[in-house]
Coordinates of C-alpha atoms in Angstrom, one line a residue:
M12 CA 0.1 -15.8 19.8
S13 CA -2.5 -13.0 20.2
P14 CA -4.0 -12.5 23.5
M15 CA -7.4 -13.7 24.3
K16 CA -8.2 -10.9 26.6
K17 CA -10.9 -8.4 25.3
Q18 CA -9.7 -5.5 27.3
L19 CA -6.5 -4.0 25.7
V20 CA -4.4 -1.1 27.1
G21 CA -1.7 0.7 25.3
I22 CA 0.6 3.0 27.3
E23 CA 3.2 5.5 25.9
L24 CA 5.9 6.6 28.2
R25 CA 6.8 10.3 27.6
R26 CA 9.4 12.6 29.1
D27 CA 6.9 14.3 31.4
G28 CA 4.4 11.5 32.0
I29 CA 2.4 8.7 30.4
S30 CA -0.6 8.5 28.0
A31 CA -2.9 5.5 28.0
V32 CA -5.8 4.3 26.1
E33 CA -8.0 1.3 27.1
L34 CA -10.0 -0.5 24.3
R35 CA -12.5 -3.4 24.4
K36 CA -12.3 -5.7 21.4
S37 CA -15.8 -6.2 19.9
G38 CA -15.7 -8.5 17.0
D39 CA -13.6 -7.1 14.2
S40 CA -13.5 -3.6 15.8
Y41 CA -12.7 -1.9 19.1
V42 CA -14.6 0.2 21.5
L43 CA -13.0 3.1 23.3
E44 CA -13.5 2.7 27.1
N45 CA -11.0 5.1 28.7
T46 CA -8.1 7.5 28.1
A47 CA -5.8 9.1 30.5
Q48 CA -2.7 11.3 30.9
V49 CA -0.8 11.0 34.1
D50 CA 2.1 13.5 34.6
L51 CA 5.2 12.9 36.4
T52 CA 5.4 15.9 38.6
D53 CA 5.7 16.7 42.2
G54 CA 8.2 13.8 42.7
R55 CA 5.8 11.2 41.4
D56 CA 7.7 8.4 39.6
L57 CA 6.5 5.9 37.0
S58 CA 5.4 3.5 39.8
G59 CA 3.2 6.1 41.3
A60 CA 1.8 7.1 38.0
L61 CA 0.9 3.5 37.2
K62 CA -0.9 3.2 40.7
D63 CA -2.9 6.2 39.6
L64 CA -3.7 4.9 36.2
F65 CA -4.9 1.5 37.3
G66 CA -6.4 2.9 40.5
E67 CA -8.1 6.1 40.5
R68 CA -8.3 6.4 36.6
G69 CA -10.1 3.0 36.4
F70 CA -7.8 1.0 33.9
S71 CA -8.5 -2.7 34.0
R72 CA -5.9 -4.8 35.9
R73 CA -7.0 -7.7 33.8
A74 CA -6.3 -6.1 30.4
F75 CA -3.5 -7.1 28.0
V76 CA -1.0 -4.2 28.4
S77 CA 1.3 -3.0 25.6
L78 CA 3.8 -0.3 26.5
A79 CA 6.1 1.8 24.2
P80 CA 9.3 3.4 26.0
P81 CA 10.3 7.0 25.1
D82 CA 11.7 7.3 21.4
S83 CA 15.0 8.4 22.9
R84 CA 15.5 5.1 24.7
V85 CA 14.9 2.9 21.7
F86 CA 17.4 2.5 18.8
L87 CA 16.1 1.3 15.4
N88 CA 18.5 -0.2 12.8
R89 CA 18.0 -1.5 9.3
I90 CA 19.8 -4.8 8.8
S91 CA 20.3 -7.0 5.7
T92 CA 20.6 -10.8 6.1
T93 CA 20.8 -14.1 4.0
L94 CA 19.8 -16.2 6.9
P95 CA 16.8 -18.2 5.8
R96 CA 14.7 -18.1 9.0
L97 CA 13.6 -15.4 11.5
G98 CA 14.8 -17.5 14.5
Q99 CA 18.3 -17.5 13.2
V100 CA 18.5 -13.8 12.6
R101 CA 17.3 -13.3 16.3
S102 CA 19.9 -15.5 17.5
V103 CA 22.8 -13.4 16.0
L104 CA 20.9 -10.0 16.2
K105 CA 23.0 -8.4 19.0
S106 CA 26.2 -9.2 17.0
Q107 CA 24.8 -7.6 14.0
I108 CA 23.8 -4.4 15.6
E109 CA 26.4 -3.8 18.4
D110 CA 28.3 -1.4 16.5
S111 CA 25.3 0.6 15.6
V112 CA 24.0 1.2 19.0
P113 CA 25.4 3.3 22.1
I114 CA 24.9 0.2 24.4
A115 CA 27.3 -2.2 25.7
F116 CA 27.1 -5.5 24.1
E117 CA 26.1 -7.4 27.4
D118 CA 23.3 -4.6 28.0
I119 CA 21.6 -4.9 24.7
V120 CA 18.1 -6.3 24.5
A121 CA 17.2 -6.6 20.8
D122 CA 14.2 -7.9 18.8
T123 CA 12.8 -7.8 15.1
G124 CA 9.3 -7.7 14.0
D125 CA 7.6 -11.0 13.3
V126 CA 6.8 -10.1 9.6
W127 CA 9.1 -12.1 7.5
Q128 CA 9.4 -10.7 3.9
D129 CA 10.4 -12.6 0.8
A130 CA 14.1 -12.6 -0.2
D131 CA 15.2 -10.5 -3.2
E132 CA 17.3 -11.9 -6.1
S133 CA 20.4 -12.0 -4.2
G134 CA 18.8 -14.0 -1.4
E135 CA 18.8 -11.1 1.1
R136 CA 16.2 -9.8 3.3
T137 CA 15.9 -6.4 4.8
L138 CA 14.6 -6.0 8.4
L139 CA 14.1 -3.4 11.2
A140 CA 16.0 -4.4 14.3
A141 CA 15.1 -2.7 17.7
A142 CA 17.3 -2.5 20.7
I143 CA 17.1 -1.0 24.3
N144 CA 19.4 -0.9 27.2
R145 CA 18.8 -3.5 29.8
S146 CA 18.8 -1.1 32.6
V147 CA 16.0 0.9 31.1
L148 CA 14.0 -2.1 30.5
L149 CA 14.5 -3.3 34.1
S150 CA 13.5 0.0 35.5
I151 CA 10.2 -0.2 33.6
T152 CA 9.4 -3.6 34.7
E153 CA 10.4 -2.9 38.3
A154 CA 7.9 0.1 38.3
F155 CA 5.0 -2.1 37.1
D156 CA 5.9 -4.7 39.6
D157 CA 5.8 -2.2 42.4
A158 CA 2.5 -0.7 41.2
G159 CA 1.0 -4.3 40.9
A160 CA 0.2 -3.5 37.4
P161 CA -0.1 -5.9 34.4
L162 CA 2.5 -5.7 31.6
D163 CA 2.5 -8.0 28.6
R164 CA 4.5 -6.3 25.9
I165 CA 7.2 -3.5 25.5
I166 CA 7.7 -2.4 21.9
P167 CA 9.0 0.5 20.1
A168 CA 6.3 3.2 19.3
P169 CA 6.9 3.0 15.5
S170 CA 6.3 -0.8 15.5
A171 CA 2.6 0.0 16.3
L172 CA 2.3 1.9 13.0
D173 CA 1.2 -1.2 11.4
A174 CA -2.2 -1.0 13.1
I175 CA -2.6 2.4 11.6
A176 CA -2.2 0.9 8.1
R177 CA -4.7 -1.7 9.0
C178 CA -7.2 1.1 10.1
A179 CA -7.0 2.4 6.5
K180 CA -7.6 -1.1 5.3
T181 CA -4.2 -1.0 3.5
D182 CA -2.9 -4.4 2.2
L183 CA 0.6 -4.5 3.3
E184 CA 1.5 -7.8 2.2
G185 CA 4.3 -7.7 -0.5
K186 CA 3.8 -3.9 -0.9
D187 CA 6.4 -1.1 -0.8
I188 CA 4.6 1.7 1.0
L189 CA 5.2 4.8 3.2
L190 CA 3.3 5.4 6.4
L191 CA 3.5 8.9 8.1
H192 CA 2.1 9.8 11.6
C193 CA 2.0 13.4 12.8
D194 CA 1.0 14.6 16.3
E195 CA 1.8 17.5 18.6
E196 CA 4.9 15.6 20.0
R197 CA 6.8 14.3 16.9
S198 CA 6.4 12.9 13.4
Y199 CA 7.3 9.4 12.0
M200 CA 7.9 8.1 8.6
A201 CA 8.0 4.4 8.3
F202 CA 9.0 2.6 5.0
Y203 CA 7.8 -0.7 4.2
S204 CA 9.4 -3.2 1.8
N205 CA 7.6 -6.4 0.7
G206 CA 5.0 -5.6 3.5
C207 CA 7.9 -5.4 6.2
Q208 CA 8.7 -2.3 8.1
V209 CA 12.4 -1.7 7.3
L210 CA 13.3 1.8 8.1
V211 CA 11.9 4.4 10.4
R212 CA 12.6 8.1 10.9
A213 CA 11.5 10.1 13.9
M214 CA 11.5 14.0 13.6
G215 CA 9.9 16.9 15.1
P216 CA 6.2 17.8 14.9
I217 CA 4.9 19.1 11.4
G218 CA 1.8 21.2 12.1
P219 CA -0.7 23.0 10.0
G220 CA 1.2 26.2 10.5
Q221 CA 4.6 25.0 9.6
D222 CA 4.1 24.6 5.8
D223 CA 7.0 26.8 4.9
N224 CA 9.4 26.4 7.7
A225 CA 12.7 24.5 7.7
P226 CA 11.2 21.3 9.7
S227 CA 8.7 20.7 6.9
E228 CA 11.2 21.1 4.2
T229 CA 13.5 18.8 6.1
F230 CA 10.8 16.2 6.5
L231 CA 10.0 16.2 2.8
R232 CA 13.6 16.0 1.8
E233 CA 14.2 13.1 4.2
I234 CA 11.3 11.1 2.5
G235 CA 13.0 11.4 -0.8
L236 CA 16.4 10.5 0.4
S237 CA 15.3 7.5 2.5
W238 CA 13.2 6.1 -0.3
R239 CA 16.2 6.4 -2.7
R240 CA 18.4 4.8 -0.1
L241 CA 16.1 1.8 0.1
F242 CA 14.8 1.3 -3.3
G243 CA 17.4 3.2 -5.5
S244 CA 14.7 5.3 -7.3
T245 CA 12.2 8.2 -6.7
I246 CA 9.0 7.4 -5.1
P247 CA 6.6 6.1 -7.9
S248 CA 3.4 8.1 -8.3
D249 CA 1.2 5.1 -7.6
T250 CA 2.9 4.2 -4.2
A251 CA 0.4 4.2 -1.3
V252 CA 1.2 7.0 1.2
V253 CA -0.9 6.4 4.4
V254 CA -1.2 9.4 6.7
S255 CA -2.1 9.6 10.3
A256 CA -2.7 13.3 11.2
P257 CA -5.0 15.7 13.0
G258 CA -8.1 16.3 11.0
E259 CA -7.4 20.2 11.0
S260 CA -4.1 19.8 9.3
R261 CA -5.0 17.5 6.5
G262 CA -5.7 20.3 4.1
S263 CA -2.5 22.1 4.6
E264 CA 0.1 22.7 1.8
F265 CA 2.5 20.2 3.4
F266 CA 0.2 17.3 2.9
R267 CA -0.5 18.4 -0.7
R268 CA 3.2 18.3 -1.5
L269 CA 3.6 14.6 -0.4
P270 CA 4.6 12.2 -3.1
G271 CA 2.6 9.2 -4.1
T272 CA -1.0 8.5 -3.7
V273 CA -2.0 10.0 -0.3
S274 CA -4.8 8.6 1.9
F275 CA -5.6 9.7 5.5
V276 CA -6.5 7.5 8.3
P277 CA -9.6 8.3 10.1
P278 CA -9.2 6.8 13.7
Q279 CA -13.0 6.2 14.1
S280 CA -12.8 3.6 11.2
L281 CA -11.5 1.0 13.6
I282 CA -12.3 2.3 17.0
E283 CA -15.9 3.4 18.1
N284 CA -16.5 6.5 20.2
W285 CA -13.1 8.0 19.0
E286 CA -14.4 11.2 17.4
K287 CA -13.5 13.6 20.2
V288 CA -10.3 12.1 21.4
E289 CA -7.1 14.1 21.1
D290 CA -4.4 13.0 18.6
K291 CA -1.9 12.5 21.5
Y292 CA -3.7 9.2 22.2
W293 CA -3.5 7.7 18.7
I294 CA -0.1 6.0 19.4
P295 CA -1.3 4.4 22.6
A296 CA -4.5 3.3 20.7
A297 CA -2.4 1.7 18.0
L298 CA -0.3 0.0 20.7
A299 CA -3.4 -1.5 22.2
V300 CA -4.6 -2.7 18.6
Q301 CA -1.2 -4.0 17.9
G302 CA -1.1 -6.1 21.0
A303 CA -4.2 -7.9 20.0
Q304 CA -2.7 -8.8 16.7
R305 CA 1.1 -9.3 16.8
E306 CA 3.5 -11.2 19.1
R307 CA 6.8 -9.4 18.3
P308 CA 8.5 -7.2 18.6
N309 CA 8.5 -7.5 22.4
F310 CA 11.5 -6.5 24.5
L311 CA 9.8 -8.0 27.4
K312 CA 9.5 -11.4 25.8
V313 CA 13.2 -11.3 24.9
L314 CA 14.2 -10.4 28.5
K315 CA 12.0 -13.3 29.9
E316 CA 13.6 -15.7 27.4
E317 CA 17.2 -14.7 28.4
T318 CA 16.2 -15.2 32.1
R319 CA 14.9 -18.6 31.4
A320 CA 17.9 -19.5 29.4
A321 CA 20.3 -18.3 32.2
S322 CA 18.4 -20.4 34.8
K323 CA 19.3 -23.7 32.8
P324 CA 22.9 -23.8 33.1
V325 CA 23.0 -27.7 32.8
A326 CA 21.3 -27.5 29.2
H327 CA 24.0 -24.7 28.4
I328 CA 26.8 -26.7 29.6
A329 CA 25.6 -29.7 27.7
V330 CA 25.3 -27.6 24.5
A331 CA 28.7 -26.1 25.1
C332 CA 30.3 -29.5 25.6
V333 CA 28.9 -30.6 22.2
L334 CA 30.1 -27.5 20.5
L335 CA 33.4 -27.9 22.1
A336 CA 33.6 -31.6 20.8
V337 CA 32.7 -30.4 17.3
L338 CA 35.2 -27.6 17.4
L339 CA 37.9 -30.0 18.6
A340 CA 37.2 -32.5 15.8
L341 CA 37.2 -29.7 13.2
G342 CA 40.6 -28.3 14.7
I343 CA 42.2 -31.7 14.6
G344 CA 41.0 -32.3 11.0
R345 CA 42.2 -28.9 10.1
L346 CA 45.5 -29.5 11.8
Y347 CA 46.0 -32.7 10.0
T348 CA 45.2 -31.2 6.7
T349 CA 47.6 -28.2 7.2
R350 CA 50.5 -30.6 8.3
H351 CA 49.9 -32.8 5.2
R352 CA 50.0 -29.6 3.0
L353 CA 53.1 -28.2 4.6
R354 CA 54.9 -31.5 4.2
R355 CA 53.9 -31.6 0.6
Q356 CA 55.2 -28.0 0.1
E357 CA 58.5 -28.7 1.9
A358 CA 59.2 -31.8 -0.4
Q359 CA 58.5 -29.5 -3.4
I360 CA 61.0 -26.9 -2.1
E361 CA 63.6 -29.4 -1.4
Q362 CA 63.3 -30.8 -4.9
S363 CA 63.6 -27.3 -6.5
I364 CA 66.6 -26.4 -4.4
E365 CA 68.4 -29.8 -5.6
R366 CA 67.6 -29.1 -9.3
E367 CA 69.1 -25.6 -9.0
F368 CA 72.1 -27.0 -7.1
R369 CA 72.6 -29.8 -9.8
A370 CA 72.5 -27.1 -12.6
V371 CA 74.9 -24.8 -11.0
F372 CA 77.3 -27.4 -9.5
P373 CA 77.1 -30.5 -11.6
E374 CA 80.5 -31.7 -10.3
L375 CA 79.2 -32.0 -6.7
D376 CA 76.8 -34.9 -7.4
H377 CA 78.0 -36.4 -4.1
V378 CA 76.1 -33.8 -2.0
R379 CA 72.8 -35.0 -0.8
D380 CA 72.1 -32.8 2.3
T381 CA 69.5 -29.9 1.4
E382 CA 71.1 -27.6 4.0
V383 CA 74.7 -28.0 2.6
M384 CA 73.2 -27.2 -1.0
V385 CA 71.6 -24.0 0.2
V386 CA 74.7 -22.9 2.1
T387 CA 76.8 -23.6 -1.1
L388 CA 74.4 -21.8 -3.3
R389 CA 74.5 -18.6 -1.0
R390 CA 78.3 -18.6 -0.9
E391 CA 78.4 -18.8 -4.8
L392 CA 75.7 -16.0 -5.0
D393 CA 77.9 -13.8 -2.6
D394 CA 81.0 -14.5 -4.9
L395 CA 79.0 -13.4 -8.0
Q396 CA 77.8 -10.3 -6.3
Q397 CA 81.2 -9.3 -5.3
R398 CA 82.7 -9.9 -8.8
H399 CA 79.7 -7.8 -10.1
D400 CA 80.5 -5.0 -7.8
G401 CA 84.1 -5.0 -8.7
L402 CA 83.2 -4.8 -12.5
Q403 CA 80.8 -2.0 -11.8
A404 CA 83.5 0.0 -9.9
A405 CA 86.1 -0.6 -12.7
V406 CA 83.8 0.2 -15.7
G407 CA 81.6 2.8 -14.1
R408 CA 78.0 3.5 -14.6
Q409 CA 77.0 3.4 -18.2
H410 CA 73.7 3.7 -20.0
N411 CA 72.7 2.1 -23.3
P412 CA 72.4 4.7 -26.0
V413 CA 69.6 2.9 -27.8
A414 CA 67.6 2.7 -24.5
L415 CA 68.1 6.4 -23.8
L416 CA 67.0 7.5 -27.2
N417 CA 63.9 5.2 -26.9
V418 CA 63.1 6.8 -23.6
F419 CA 63.6 10.3 -25.0
N420 CA 61.2 9.5 -28.1
R421 CA 58.4 8.1 -25.9
A422 CA 58.6 11.3 -23.6
I423 CA 57.7 13.6 -26.6
P424 CA 54.2 14.8 -26.0
E425 CA 51.6 13.6 -28.5
G426 CA 50.9 16.0 -31.2
H427 CA 54.0 18.1 -30.7
H428 CA 56.2 19.0 -33.8
I429 CA 59.7 18.1 -32.6
E430 CA 62.6 17.9 -35.0
L431 CA 66.1 16.8 -33.7
D432 CA 69.2 18.2 -35.3
S433 CA 71.9 16.4 -33.3
I434 CA 72.1 14.2 -30.2
R435 CA 75.5 13.6 -28.3
I436 CA 75.6 10.9 -25.5
G437 CA 78.2 10.9 -23.0
A438 CA 78.9 8.6 -19.8
D439 CA 76.6 10.7 -17.6
A440 CA 74.9 13.3 -19.8
M441 CA 73.5 13.9 -23.2
R442 CA 73.0 17.1 -25.3
V443 CA 70.2 17.5 -27.8
E444 CA 69.8 20.2 -30.3
G445 CA 66.4 20.7 -32.2
S446 CA 63.5 22.8 -32.8
A447 CA 59.7 22.7 -31.7
G448 CA 56.6 24.1 -33.1
D449 CA 56.8 27.0 -30.5
V450 CA 58.6 27.8 -27.3
G451 CA 55.6 26.3 -25.3
E452 CA 56.2 22.8 -27.1
A453 CA 59.8 22.9 -26.3
E454 CA 59.0 23.7 -22.5
E455 CA 56.4 20.9 -22.3
L456 CA 59.1 18.5 -23.7
R457 CA 61.5 19.7 -21.0
D458 CA 58.8 19.1 -18.4
A459 CA 58.1 15.7 -19.7
L460 CA 61.7 14.6 -19.7
S461 CA 62.2 16.0 -16.0
A462 CA 59.4 13.7 -14.8
L463 CA 61.2 10.6 -15.8
E464 CA 63.3 9.0 -13.1
I465 CA 66.2 8.1 -15.4
F466 CA 67.1 11.7 -15.9
D467 CA 68.6 13.7 -13.0
D468 CA 68.4 17.2 -14.4
V469 CA 67.0 18.7 -17.6
A470 CA 68.2 22.2 -18.7
I471 CA 66.8 24.0 -21.8
N472 CA 68.2 26.9 -23.7
H473 CA 66.0 28.5 -26.4
S474 CA 68.7 29.2 -29.1
G475 CA 66.5 31.4 -31.2
R476 CA 67.6 29.7 -34.4
S477 CA 65.8 30.8 -37.6
G478 CA 63.2 28.6 -39.3
A479 CA 59.7 27.5 -38.9
G480 CA 60.0 26.4 -35.4
A481 CA 61.5 27.5 -32.1
G482 CA 65.1 26.2 -31.7
F483 CA 66.2 24.7 -28.4
D484 CA 69.3 23.0 -26.7
L485 CA 68.6 20.4 -24.0
N486 CA 71.4 19.4 -21.5
I487 CA 70.3 16.3 -19.7
S488 CA 72.2 14.5 -16.9
F489 CA 71.5 10.8 -16.0
R490 CA 70.8 9.6 -12.5

């Protein structure tokens, strides 16, 4: 639910301090009332910076406060799901992203946006999940508590980019668009599918003097690769590309090379008195605007929900008991079904054994015990194997001449002109005399025969016999 407060504060945590903007909601627009940057220097921690912000800098303690942690502390992951409701997605979100974030499972605090796109033809939806380490989150809330400062929302900075699109009066609903934000600190590219933010890339700054450098080229290449990864195609020329960037850089070559239909966001279109404000305050301003219009994502709300849930063990025990009862019922049912199936299979196996036994030993019709049948069949099989081994030793290893000729014929490479003059087959070797179109064809035939497992060794002699082809003798031993 949107806050009813008219005073809205957006705070962005940076490595060396905080940047903050205070707005006052006035009808459908916002009035800029205060900006401040407080450095974390001379031993000052976050709590001290907040005391300065809501003390000497005059920020309202009755405002609705939205805060973005440093980009390095937040992990964004694109996920696909077939679950029909957003609440169901959130209930399993940690399990879906635990392998994609460098945070222990029990320390993950995760959320998604509250925009719920339509499913595609396969029933899938693509969403952007955000995660943060619980210890980082607690250090922020403890600093606010110590400073006595208000805090209502903790969100990733890129999630506030929706407010930038609304500043440009861009209709996101059901649209695939690209939104870019560039300032002195970094650059964002945010991809929207069906009006839902599904992929974000954070990169280094892209300034007016960087048109031909590697970061600019990398940024442009990443735009194309990410769009293709999401949609399987290049960016259509009519795709809306909304850009938030300092005014002095908008005419640079870099922005002229962007794909799609590019439009720039003038901050003053939504915020009065913005003309002379530095671009480093644009993300804090977007956080303040987003706080008035969106409920999620909100790491702070997830943390409070988990705390409330942990304080109600009785309810959890009751739910656990119900789930245990359901699992037991399912387990017993599955056990019964499995037992019934195994008994049926056992009966079929015994019938098969009896049929084979009666066919082999019709004279033993008095035997009824299945185990006795199996032992008798095994004994008979052992006797047969011994008789076979004896015959094999007496006769020696022999090969079927017809089978050998068939193997030889199939080994002749297609298109080769091979003529055979004579074939002699012995007990463990064969000799073939013939001719090929040329010496190379004869060698290829030898290689093809050598590759067959049935032949142990294939030797070739080029006889040099006269005629149209190249004569050869093949001496082949069997395995």
